[in-house]
PDB file of C-alpha atoms and ligand atoms in Angstrom:
ATOM      1  CA  MET A   9      97.875  74.362  88.833  1.00 35.00           C
ATOM      2  CA  ARG A  10     101.442  75.123  89.770  1.00 39.00           C
ATOM      3  CA  ARG A  11     101.812  76.930  93.052  1.00 41.00           C
ATOM      4  CA  SER A  12     104.692  78.488  94.861  1.00 44.00           C
ATOM      5  CA  SER A  13     105.574  76.655  98.029  1.00 39.00           C
ATOM      6  CA  ARG A  14     104.766  79.831  99.921  1.00 47.00           C
ATOM      7  CA  ILE A  15     101.321  80.189  98.407  1.00 48.00           C
ATOM      8  CA  ARG A  16      98.735  78.305 100.353  1.00 46.00           C
ATOM      9  CA  ALA A  17      95.711  78.715  98.113  1.00 50.00           C
ATOM     10  CA  VAL A  18      94.111  80.488  95.217  1.00 57.00           C
ATOM     11  CA  LYS A  19      90.637  81.303  96.407  1.00 55.00           C
ATOM     12  CA  SER A  20      87.817  83.427  95.161  1.00 51.00           C
ATOM     13  CA  THR A  21      87.224  86.721  96.898  1.00 49.00           C
ATOM     14  CA  LYS A  22      83.522  86.926  97.507  1.00 47.00           C
ATOM     15  CA  SER A  23      84.201  88.342 100.947  1.00 43.00           C
ATOM     16  CA  PRO A  24      87.675  89.786 101.431  1.00 42.00           C
ATOM     17  CA  GLN A  25      87.019  91.208 104.877  1.00 39.00           C
ATOM     18  CA  SER A  26      85.164  88.205 106.159  1.00 37.00           C
ATOM     19  CA  LYS A  27      88.273  86.260 107.063  1.00 38.00           C
ATOM     20  CA  VAL A  28      89.438  88.953 109.443  1.00 35.00           C
ATOM     21  CA  ALA A  29      85.936  89.416 110.741  1.00 34.00           C
ATOM     22  CA  ARG A  30      85.565  85.677 111.312  1.00 36.00           C
ATOM     23  CA  ARG A  31      88.870  85.591 113.093  1.00 38.00           C
ATOM     24  CA  LYS A  32      87.627  88.277 115.467  1.00 40.00           C
ATOM     25  CA  ARG A  33      84.283  86.579 116.044  1.00 41.00           C
ATOM     26  CA  ALA A  34      85.765  83.146 116.524  1.00 43.00           C
ATOM     27  CA  LYS A  35      88.224  84.295 119.175  1.00 43.00           C
ATOM     28  CA  PRO A  36      87.410  82.285 122.296  1.00 43.00           C
ATOM     29  CA  LYS A  37      86.518  84.249 125.403  1.00 44.00           C
ATOM     30  CA  ARG A  38      89.466  84.279 127.759  1.00 43.00           C
ATOM     31  CA  ALA A  39      89.063  83.798 131.466  1.00 41.00           C
ATOM     32  CA  LYS A  40      89.546  86.978 133.467  1.00 41.00           C
ATOM     33  CA  PRO A  41      93.192  87.298 134.491  1.00 38.00           C
ATOM     34  CA  ALA A  42      94.076  86.700 138.106  1.00 39.00           C
ATOM     35  CA  LEU A  43      94.050  89.921 140.051  1.00 40.00           C
ATOM     36  CA  THR A  44      97.432  89.316 141.560  1.00 37.00           C
ATOM     37  CA  LYS A  45      99.368  90.606 138.535  1.00 41.00           C
ATOM     38  CA  PRO A  46      97.008  93.057 136.842  1.00 39.00           C
ATOM     39  CA  THR A  47      99.672  95.236 135.233  1.00 43.00           C
ATOM     40  CA  ARG A  48     101.276  92.377 133.273  1.00 45.00           C
ATOM     41  CA  THR A  49      98.098  90.975 131.777  1.00 45.00           C
ATOM     42  CA  LYS A  50      97.553  93.406 128.880  1.00 51.00           C
ATOM     43  CA  PRO A  51     101.085  93.584 127.435  1.00 50.00           C
ATOM     44  CA  LYS A  52     101.371  89.790 127.542  1.00 56.00           C
ATOM     45  CA  ARG A  53      98.126  89.347 125.588  1.00 56.00           C
ATOM     46  CA  THR A  54      99.141  91.989 123.025  1.00 62.00           C
ATOM     47  CA  ALA A  55     102.507  90.365 122.459  1.00 67.00           C
ATOM     48  CA  ARG A  56     100.879  86.966 122.023  1.00 71.00           C
ATOM     49  CA  LYS A  57      98.314  88.378 119.605  1.00 69.00           C
ATOM     50  CA  SER A  58     100.872  90.042 117.323  1.00 66.00           C
ATOM     51  CA  ALA A  59     103.169  87.017 117.515  1.00 70.00           C
ATOM     52  CA  SER A  60     100.352  84.816 116.226  1.00 75.00           C
ATOM     53  CA  ARG A  61      99.404  87.400 113.564  1.00 72.00           C
ATOM     54  CA  SER A  62     102.976  87.525 112.339  1.00 74.00           C
ATOM     55  CA  LYS A  63     102.590  83.878 111.341  1.00 83.00           C
ATOM     56  CA  LEU A  64      99.508  84.579 109.235  1.00 95.00           C
ATOM     57  CA  PRO A  65     100.140  85.011 105.516  1.00 98.00           C
ATOM     58  CA  ILE A  66      99.517  88.235 103.642  1.00 98.00           C
ATOM     59  CA  GLU A  67      96.372  87.987 101.504  1.00 98.00           C
ATOM     60  CA  LEU A  68      96.925  89.106  97.920  1.00 98.00           C
ATOM     61  CA  TYR A  69      93.769  90.055  96.005  1.00 98.00           C
ATOM     62  CA  TYR A  70      94.855  89.242  92.540  1.00 98.00           C
ATOM     63  CA  TRP A  71      94.102  88.683  88.879  1.00 98.00           C
ATOM     64  CA  PRO A  72      96.892  87.771  86.455  1.00 98.00           C
ATOM     65  CA  THR A  73      97.665  91.115  84.776  1.00 98.00           C
ATOM     66  CA  PRO A  74     100.751  93.380  84.830  1.00 98.00           C
ATOM     67  CA  ASN A  75      99.366  95.197  87.896  1.00 98.00           C
ATOM     68  CA  GLY A  76      98.804  91.920  89.725  1.00 98.00           C
ATOM     69  CA  TRP A  77     102.253  90.566  88.758  1.00 98.00           C
ATOM     70  CA  LYS A  78     103.977  93.549  90.360  1.00 98.00           C
ATOM     71  CA  ILE A  79     102.860  92.375  93.780  1.00 98.00           C
ATOM     72  CA  SER A  80     103.262  88.624  93.328  1.00 98.00           C
ATOM     73  CA  ILE A  81     106.834  89.336  92.165  1.00 98.00           C
ATOM     74  CA  MET A  82     107.576  91.487  95.221  1.00 98.00           C
ATOM     75  CA  LEU A  83     106.072  88.936  97.643  1.00 98.00           C
ATOM     76  CA  GLU A  84     108.104  86.168  96.022  1.00 98.00           C
ATOM     77  CA  GLU A  85     111.295  88.238  95.998  1.00 98.00           C
ATOM     78  CA  CYS A  86     110.898  89.058  99.702  1.00 98.00           C
ATOM     79  CA  GLY A  87     110.042  85.473 100.641  1.00 98.00           C
ATOM     80  CA  LEU A  88     106.928  86.626 102.473  1.00 98.00           C
ATOM     81  CA  PRO A  89     104.257  83.976 103.079  1.00 98.00           C
ATOM     82  CA  TYR A  90     101.074  84.867 101.197  1.00 98.00           C
ATOM     83  CA  VAL A  91      97.836  83.456  99.895  1.00 98.00           C
ATOM     84  CA  VAL A  92      96.295  84.448  96.593  1.00 98.00           C
ATOM     85  CA  ARG A  93      92.635  85.454  96.617  1.00 98.00           C
ATOM     86  CA  SER A  94      91.474  85.693  93.043  1.00 97.00           C
ATOM     87  CA  VAL A  95      89.289  88.681  92.144  1.00 97.00           C
ATOM     88  CA  ASP A  96      87.463  87.691  88.972  1.00 97.00           C
ATOM     89  CA  ILE A  97      87.207  91.097  87.332  1.00 96.00           C
ATOM     90  CA  SER A  98      85.431  89.540  84.329  1.00 96.00           C
ATOM     91  CA  LYS A  99      82.541  88.587  86.634  1.00 96.00           C
ATOM     92  CA  GLY A 100      82.442  91.903  88.501  1.00 95.00           C
ATOM     93  CA  GLU A 101      83.864  90.677  91.828  1.00 96.00           C
ATOM     94  CA  GLN A 102      85.722  93.996  92.051  1.00 97.00           C
ATOM     95  CA  PHE A 103      82.355  95.670  92.749  1.00 96.00           C
ATOM     96  CA  SER A 104      81.340  93.576  95.749  1.00 97.00           C
ATOM     97  CA  PRO A 105      80.835  95.746  98.849  1.00 97.00           C
ATOM     98  CA  GLN A 106      83.389  93.658 100.734  1.00 97.00           C
ATOM     99  CA  PHE A 107      86.028  94.262  98.106  1.00 97.00           C
ATOM    100  CA  LEU A 108      85.184  97.961  97.799  1.00 97.00           C
ATOM    101  CA  ALA A 109      85.802  98.267 101.538  1.00 98.00           C
ATOM    102  CA  ILE A 110      89.490  97.571 100.920  1.00 98.00           C
ATOM    103  CA  SER A 111      89.688  98.824  97.325  1.00 98.00           C
ATOM    104  CA  PRO A 112      87.533 101.931  96.860  1.00 98.00           C
ATOM    105  CA  ASN A 113      88.712 102.233  93.218  1.00 97.00           C
ATOM    106  CA  ASN A 114      87.279  98.752  92.429  1.00 97.00           C
ATOM    107  CA  ARG A 115      90.600  97.590  91.069  1.00 98.00           C
ATOM    108  CA  MET A 116      92.989  94.845  92.065  1.00 98.00           C
ATOM    109  CA  PRO A 117      95.696  94.355  93.370  1.00 98.00           C
ATOM    110  CA  VAL A 118      95.127  94.830  97.076  1.00 98.00           C
ATOM    111  CA  ILE A 119      96.911  93.275 100.016  1.00 98.00           C
ATOM    112  CA  LEU A 120      95.647  92.536 103.480  1.00 98.00           C
ATOM    113  CA  ASP A 121      98.529  92.250 105.921  1.00 98.00           C
ATOM    114  CA  PRO A 122      97.360  90.711 109.217  1.00 98.00           C
ATOM    115  CA  ASN A 123     100.542  91.956 110.853  1.00 97.00           C
ATOM    116  CA  GLY A 124     100.612  95.594 109.806  1.00 98.00           C
ATOM    117  CA  PRO A 125     101.936  98.610 111.696  1.00 97.00           C
ATOM    118  CA  GLY A 126     101.543  98.208 115.454  1.00 96.00           C
ATOM    119  CA  GLY A 127     100.937  94.483 114.934  1.00 96.00           C
ATOM    120  CA  ARG A 128      97.413  95.207 113.663  1.00 97.00           C
ATOM    121  CA  PRO A 129      95.919  94.299 110.258  1.00 98.00           C
ATOM    122  CA  ILE A 130      96.164  96.765 107.396  1.00 98.00           C
ATOM    123  CA  SER A 131      94.889  96.730 103.817  1.00 98.00           C
ATOM    124  CA  VAL A 132      96.666  98.568 101.005  1.00 98.00           C
ATOM    125  CA  PHE A 133      95.335  99.290  97.502  1.00 98.00           C
ATOM    126  CA  GLU A 134      97.141 100.815  94.465  1.00 98.00           C
ATOM    127  CA  SER A 135     100.054  98.720  93.274  1.00 98.00           C
ATOM    128  CA  GLY A 136     102.632 101.502  93.749  1.00 98.00           C
ATOM    129  CA  ALA A 137     101.561 102.053  97.358  1.00 98.00           C
ATOM    130  CA  ILE A 138     101.661  98.293  97.965  1.00 99.00           C
ATOM    131  CA  LEU A 139     105.195  98.010  96.573  1.00 99.00           C
ATOM    132  CA  GLN A 140     106.391 100.874  98.757  1.00 99.00           C
ATOM    133  CA  TYR A 141     104.640  99.414 101.802  1.00 98.00           C
ATOM    134  CA  LEU A 142     106.232  95.997 101.310  1.00 98.00           C
ATOM    135  CA  GLY A 143     109.596  97.641 100.627  1.00 98.00           C
ATOM    136  CA  ARG A 144     109.404  99.587 103.894  1.00 98.00           C
ATOM    137  CA  LYS A 145     108.092  96.558 105.802  1.00 98.00           C
ATOM    138  CA  THR A 146     110.865  94.235 104.688  1.00 98.00           C
ATOM    139  CA  GLY A 147     113.691  96.706 104.041  1.00 98.00           C
ATOM    140  CA  GLN A 148     114.163  95.025 100.647  1.00 98.00           C
ATOM    141  CA  PHE A 149     114.205  96.417  97.089  1.00 98.00           C
ATOM    142  CA  TYR A 150     113.374  99.926  98.361  1.00 98.00           C
ATOM    143  CA  PRO A 151     116.547 101.586  99.660  1.00 98.00           C
ATOM    144  CA  ARG A 152     116.527 103.713 102.804  1.00 98.00           C
ATOM    145  CA  ASP A 153     119.235 106.017 101.581  1.00 98.00           C
ATOM    146  CA  GLU A 154     117.352 109.127 100.411  1.00 98.00           C
ATOM    147  CA  ARG A 155     119.148 109.578  97.070  1.00 98.00           C
ATOM    148  CA  ALA A 156     118.694 105.964  96.130  1.00 98.00           C
ATOM    149  CA  ARG A 157     115.053 106.062  97.272  1.00 98.00           C
ATOM    150  CA  VAL A 158     114.322 109.173  95.187  1.00 98.00           C
ATOM    151  CA  ALA A 159     115.620 107.340  92.109  1.00 98.00           C
ATOM    152  CA  VAL A 160     113.356 104.349  92.825  1.00 98.00           C
ATOM    153  CA  ASP A 161     110.357 106.635  93.435  1.00 99.00           C
ATOM    154  CA  GLU A 162     111.002 108.505  90.167  1.00 98.00           C
ATOM    155  CA  TRP A 163     110.813 105.325  88.116  1.00 98.00           C
ATOM    156  CA  LEU A 164     107.993 103.850  90.148  1.00 99.00           C
ATOM    157  CA  PHE A 165     105.844 106.961  89.621  1.00 98.00           C
ATOM    158  CA  TRP A 166     106.928 107.089  85.990  1.00 98.00           C
ATOM    159  CA  GLN A 167     105.442 103.622  85.616  1.00 98.00           C
ATOM    160  CA  MET A 168     102.287 104.385  87.604  1.00 98.00           C
ATOM    161  CA  GLY A 169     101.517 107.628  85.789  1.00 98.00           C
ATOM    162  CA  GLY A 170     102.938 106.865  82.353  1.00 98.00           C
ATOM    163  CA  LEU A 171     103.884 103.374  81.221  1.00 98.00           C
ATOM    164  CA  GLY A 172     100.948 101.578  82.908  1.00 98.00           C
ATOM    165  CA  PRO A 173      98.109 103.873  81.757  1.00 98.00           C
ATOM    166  CA  MET A 174      99.514 104.344  78.234  1.00 98.00           C
ATOM    167  CA  ALA A 175     100.154 100.627  77.749  1.00 98.00           C
ATOM    168  CA  GLY A 176      96.645  99.915  79.082  1.00 98.00           C
ATOM    169  CA  GLN A 177      95.108 102.257  76.506  1.00 98.00           C
ATOM    170  CA  ALA A 178      97.281 100.889  73.686  1.00 98.00           C
ATOM    171  CA  ASN A 179      96.138  97.383  74.583  1.00 98.00           C
ATOM    172  CA  HIS A 180      92.504  98.492  74.760  1.00 98.00           C
ATOM    173  CA  PHE A 181      92.377 100.260  71.407  1.00 98.00           C
ATOM    174  CA  ARG A 182      94.459  97.614  69.633  1.00 98.00           C
ATOM    175  CA  ARG A 183      92.640  94.551  70.992  1.00 97.00           C
ATOM    176  CA  TYR A 184      89.313  95.360  72.614  1.00 97.00           C
ATOM    177  CA  ALA A 185      87.785  98.469  71.015  1.00 97.00           C
ATOM    178  CA  PRO A 186      84.789  97.471  68.855  1.00 95.00           C
ATOM    179  CA  GLU A 187      86.002  99.752  66.044  1.00 96.00           C
ATOM    180  CA  LYS A 188      89.623 100.101  65.002  1.00 96.00           C
ATOM    181  CA  ILE A 189      90.190 103.810  65.533  1.00 98.00           C
ATOM    182  CA  ALA A 190      93.482 104.604  63.819  1.00 98.00           C
ATOM    183  CA  TYR A 191      94.028 107.869  65.689  1.00 98.00           C
ATOM    184  CA  ALA A 192      93.676 106.231  69.135  1.00 98.00           C
ATOM    185  CA  ILE A 193      95.728 103.189  68.143  1.00 98.00           C
ATOM    186  CA  ASP A 194      98.551 105.348  66.801  1.00 98.00           C
ATOM    187  CA  ARG A 195      98.511 107.763  69.695  1.00 98.00           C
ATOM    188  CA  TYR A 196      98.884 105.105  72.387  1.00 98.00           C
ATOM    189  CA  THR A 197     101.105 102.754  70.403  1.00 98.00           C
ATOM    190  CA  ASN A 198     103.470 105.653  69.687  1.00 98.00           C
ATOM    191  CA  GLU A 199     103.444 106.746  73.302  1.00 98.00           C
ATOM    192  CA  VAL A 200     104.342 103.238  74.489  1.00 98.00           C
ATOM    193  CA  ASN A 201     107.079 103.207  71.857  1.00 98.00           C
ATOM    194  CA  ARG A 202     108.412 106.499  73.223  1.00 98.00           C
ATOM    195  CA  LEU A 203     108.290 105.184  76.807  1.00 98.00           C
ATOM    196  CA  PHE A 204     110.093 101.962  75.862  1.00 98.00           C
ATOM    197  CA  GLY A 205     112.720 104.210  74.268  1.00 98.00           C
ATOM    198  CA  VAL A 206     113.065 106.157  77.538  1.00 98.00           C
ATOM    199  CA  MET A 207     113.688 102.910  79.417  1.00 98.00           C
ATOM    200  CA  ASN A 208     116.085 101.681  76.757  1.00 98.00           C
ATOM    201  CA  THR A 209     118.199 104.843  77.024  1.00 98.00           C
ATOM    202  CA  ARG A 210     118.166 104.692  80.814  1.00 98.00           C
ATOM    203  CA  LEU A 211     119.259 101.058  80.785  1.00 98.00           C
ATOM    204  CA  ALA A 212     122.139 101.654  78.375  1.00 98.00           C
ATOM    205  CA  ALA A 213     124.320 102.734  81.294  1.00 97.00           C
ATOM    206  CA  ARG A 214     122.635 100.946  84.220  1.00 98.00           C
ATOM    207  CA  GLU A 215     121.795  97.388  85.035  1.00 98.00           C
ATOM    208  CA  PHE A 216     118.377  98.331  86.412  1.00 98.00           C
ATOM    209  CA  LEU A 217     116.161 101.416  86.232  1.00 98.00           C
ATOM    210  CA  ALA A 218     117.280 102.921  89.536  1.00 98.00           C
ATOM    211  CA  GLY A 219     120.746 101.331  89.514  1.00 97.00           C
ATOM    212  CA  ARG A 220     120.096  98.280  91.671  1.00 98.00           C
ATOM    213  CA  TYR A 221     117.152  95.926  91.205  1.00 98.00           C
ATOM    214  CA  SER A 222     114.163  97.485  92.965  1.00 99.00           C
ATOM    215  CA  ILE A 223     110.382  97.810  93.146  1.00 99.00           C
ATOM    216  CA  ALA A 224     110.634 100.180  90.138  1.00 99.00           C
ATOM    217  CA  ASP A 225     111.797  97.300  87.938  1.00 99.00           C
ATOM    218  CA  MET A 226     109.063  95.049  89.351  1.00 99.00           C
ATOM    219  CA  ALA A 227     106.472  97.701  88.471  1.00 99.00           C
ATOM    220  CA  CYS A 228     107.595  97.884  84.837  1.00 98.00           C
ATOM    221  CA  VAL A 229     108.450  94.317  83.896  1.00 98.00           C
ATOM    222  CA  GLY A 230     104.891  93.069  83.314  1.00 98.00           C
ATOM    223  CA  TRP A 231     104.221  95.733  80.702  1.00 98.00           C
ATOM    224  CA  VAL A 232     107.387  94.850  78.825  1.00 98.00           C
ATOM    225  CA  ARG A 233     106.386  91.190  79.008  1.00 98.00           C
ATOM    226  CA  LEU A 234     103.267  92.094  76.991  1.00 98.00           C
ATOM    227  CA  ALA A 235     105.175  94.310  74.518  1.00 98.00           C
ATOM    228  CA  GLU A 236     103.694  92.602  71.460  1.00 97.00           C
ATOM    229  CA  ARG A 237     100.148  93.380  72.533  1.00 97.00           C
ATOM    230  CA  MET A 238     101.109  97.051  72.582  1.00 97.00           C
ATOM    231  CA  GLY A 239     102.557  96.820  69.087  1.00 98.00           C
ATOM    232  CA  GLN A 240     106.210  96.861  70.213  1.00 98.00           C
ATOM    233  CA  GLU A 241     109.169  94.754  69.148  1.00 98.00           C
ATOM    234  CA  LEU A 242     111.749  94.281  71.865  1.00 98.00           C
ATOM    235  CA  ALA A 243     114.467  93.822  69.238  1.00 98.00           C
ATOM    236  CA  GLN A 244     114.186  97.577  68.638  1.00 98.00           C
ATOM    237  CA  PHE A 245     115.269  98.170  72.280  1.00 98.00           C
ATOM    238  CA  PRO A 246     118.415  96.087  72.986  1.00 98.00           C
ATOM    239  CA  HIS A 247     119.095  97.425  76.512  1.00 98.00           C
ATOM    240  CA  LEU A 248     115.463  96.996  77.504  1.00 98.00           C
ATOM    241  CA  LYS A 249     115.550  93.454  76.104  1.00 98.00           C
ATOM    242  CA  ARG A 250     118.675  92.619  78.131  1.00 98.00           C
ATOM    243  CA  TRP A 251     117.009  94.039  81.284  1.00 99.00           C
ATOM    244  CA  PHE A 252     113.785  92.102  80.630  1.00 98.00           C
ATOM    245  CA  GLU A 253     115.612  88.830  80.096  1.00 98.00           C
ATOM    246  CA  ALA A 254     117.638  89.290  83.282  1.00 98.00           C
ATOM    247  CA  ILE A 255     114.509  89.926  85.354  1.00 98.00           C
ATOM    248  CA  ARG A 256     112.504  87.153  83.720  1.00 98.00           C
ATOM    249  CA  ALA A 257     115.270  84.683  84.626  1.00 98.00           C
ATOM    250  CA  ARG A 258     115.057  85.446  88.358  1.00 98.00           C
ATOM    251  CA  PRO A 259     113.602  82.468  90.259  1.00 98.00           C
ATOM    252  CA  ALA A 260     111.156  84.664  92.203  1.00 98.00           C
ATOM    253  CA  VAL A 261     109.864  86.236  89.003  1.00 98.00           C
ATOM    254  CA  LYS A 262     109.478  82.805  87.410  1.00 98.00           C
ATOM    255  CA  ARG A 263     107.416  81.673  90.403  1.00 98.00           C
ATOM    256  CA  ALA A 264     105.259  84.799  90.257  1.00 98.00           C
ATOM    257  CA  PHE A 265     104.592  84.411  86.531  1.00 98.00           C
ATOM    258  CA  ALA A 266     103.775  80.736  87.062  1.00 97.00           C
ATOM    259  CA  ILE A 267     100.806  81.378  89.357  1.00 97.00           C
ATOM    260  CA  ARG A 268      97.783  80.070  87.523  1.00 95.00           C
ATOM    261  CA  VAL A 269      94.243  81.300  88.003  1.00 96.00           C
ATOM    262  CA  GLU A 270      92.182  78.858  85.964  1.00 94.00           C
ATOM    263  CA  ALA A 271      89.163  81.175  85.664  1.00 95.00           C
ATOM    264  CA  ALA A 272      91.341  83.833  84.048  1.00 96.00           C
ATOM    265  CA  SER A 273      92.402  81.563  81.193  1.00 93.00           C
ATOM    266  CA  ALA A 274      88.732  80.883  80.439  1.00 94.00           C
ATOM    267  CA  VAL A 275      87.698  84.551  80.089  1.00 95.00           C
ATOM    268  CA  ASP A 276      86.319  85.415  76.654  1.00 94.00           C
ATOM    269  CA  MET A 277      86.854  89.109  76.050  1.00 95.00           C
ATOM    270  CA  LYS A 278      84.329  88.957  73.209  1.00 94.00           C
ATOM    271  CA  ASP A 279      81.558  87.870  75.596  1.00 95.00           C
ATOM    272  CA  PRO A 280      79.103  90.805  75.804  1.00 95.00           C
ATOM    273  CA  LYS A 281      78.585  90.144  79.536  1.00 95.00           C
ATOM    274  CA  VAL A 282      82.319  90.451  80.241  1.00 95.00           C
ATOM    275  CA  ARG A 283      82.581  93.558  78.072  1.00 97.00           C
ATOM    276  CA  ALA A 284      79.632  95.174  79.841  1.00 95.00           C
ATOM    277  CA  ILE A 285      81.378  94.670  83.184  1.00 95.00           C
ATOM    278  CA  LEU A 286      84.827  95.840  82.159  1.00 96.00           C
ATOM    279  CA  PHE A 287      84.174  98.560  79.605  1.00 95.00           C
ATOM    280  CA  GLY A 288      82.057 101.700  79.742  1.00 85.00           C
ATOM    281  CA  GLN A 289      82.129 101.952  83.546  1.00 92.00           C
ATOM    282  CA  THR A 290      80.740 105.219  84.913  1.00 94.00           C
ATOM    283  CA  ALA A 291      80.289 106.621  88.433  1.00 94.00           C
ATOM    284  CA  ARG A 292      78.211 104.411  90.712  1.00 91.00           C
TER     285      ARG A 292
HETATM  286  N1  GSH B   8      96.310 102.130  89.424  1.00 64.15           N
HETATM  287  C1  GSH B   8      95.869 100.820  89.786  1.00 64.15           C
HETATM  288  C2  GSH B   8      95.384 100.127  88.540  1.00 64.15           C
HETATM  289  C3  GSH B   8      94.890  98.735  88.821  1.00 64.15           C
HETATM  290  C4  GSH B   8      94.073  98.195  87.661  1.00 64.15           C
HETATM  291  O1  GSH B   8      93.829  98.876  86.674  1.00 64.15           O
HETATM  292  N2  GSH B   8      93.615  96.935  87.807  1.00 64.15           N
HETATM  293  C5  GSH B   8      92.777  96.358  86.799  1.00 64.15           C
HETATM  294  C6  GSH B   8      93.378  95.103  86.225  1.00 64.15           C
HETATM  295  S1  GSH B   8      94.981  95.407  85.561  1.00 64.15           S
HETATM  296  C7  GSH B   8      91.435  96.032  87.409  1.00 64.15           C
HETATM  297  O2  GSH B   8      91.328  95.655  88.548  1.00 64.15           O
HETATM  298  N3  GSH B   8      90.361  96.193  86.618  1.00 64.15           N
HETATM  299  C8  GSH B   8      89.040  95.977  87.030  1.00 64.15           C
HETATM  300  C9  GSH B   8      88.058  96.781  86.221  1.00 64.15           C
HETATM  301  O3  GSH B   8      88.474  97.364  85.206  1.00 64.15           O
HETATM  302  O4  GSH B   8      86.895  96.829  86.600  1.00 64.15           O
HETATM  303  C10 GSH B   8      97.024 100.056  90.433  1.00 64.15           C
HETATM  304  O5  GSH B   8      98.143 100.253  89.992  1.00 64.15           O
HETATM  305  O6  GSH B   8      96.786  99.280  91.386  1.00 64.15           O
END
């Protein structure tokens, strides 16, 4: 398994919260501070606590799909230390109570940042919210200037509400549906084709979707990577192809795409047990 130098481990996520909980439980009891300097005791301890938290890596709850890649790309681009916790969605790990506590929609990706706002831990679910959070945290790939930020948000939300869901449905009806329903296949394949065309037009006059490389590009690139599965030929979209090749060649993106989760390569989407977990979900 090839790993980024910044990634410490790929671990299963039976208990996403337990690490934080353990950390709290394991904290040794400190001796009561001397009474001579009572006012200095608390701020000193707080500063020490957040300084040690700032050294802890971000935990990325992950499975290798376009939604997962968005976040591994951003973490790699920002040079943030992180560990990958695999969430085996083919085995139903997304439904464990511990995971639901940080991801109420039972979907990955999720991040757990030990050094969140105020120096305290925070978890974030929904890939768009995670990208914005990391962009604000690091000041990278998410401009502060309001006009530039609006442009990034437009394309980020365009991906979240359009490209991602439509590509997901195209993939489902083309590859996983038990019957080949021509109407559904055409509807979603055509819609992805239209959306690729929108990107292609946008990229005719710009290097990246919002001008400069940003979280909006990171959100979209994984879906373009899987163009064939959605019945698309990149040759039909020359500007999109140029954009995709430029992003794919970035060292951080190469590292993110190189993260291997062995269990994911072994998943058989024809296995009735896997299909029962992933498809036909209803309210619980
Ligand atoms: N809107 C969510 C979508 C995430 C999503 O759909 N994740 C899929 C994998 S790509 C998942 O966790 N699926 C688990 C399941 O279907 O039970 C986001 O952008 O974070």
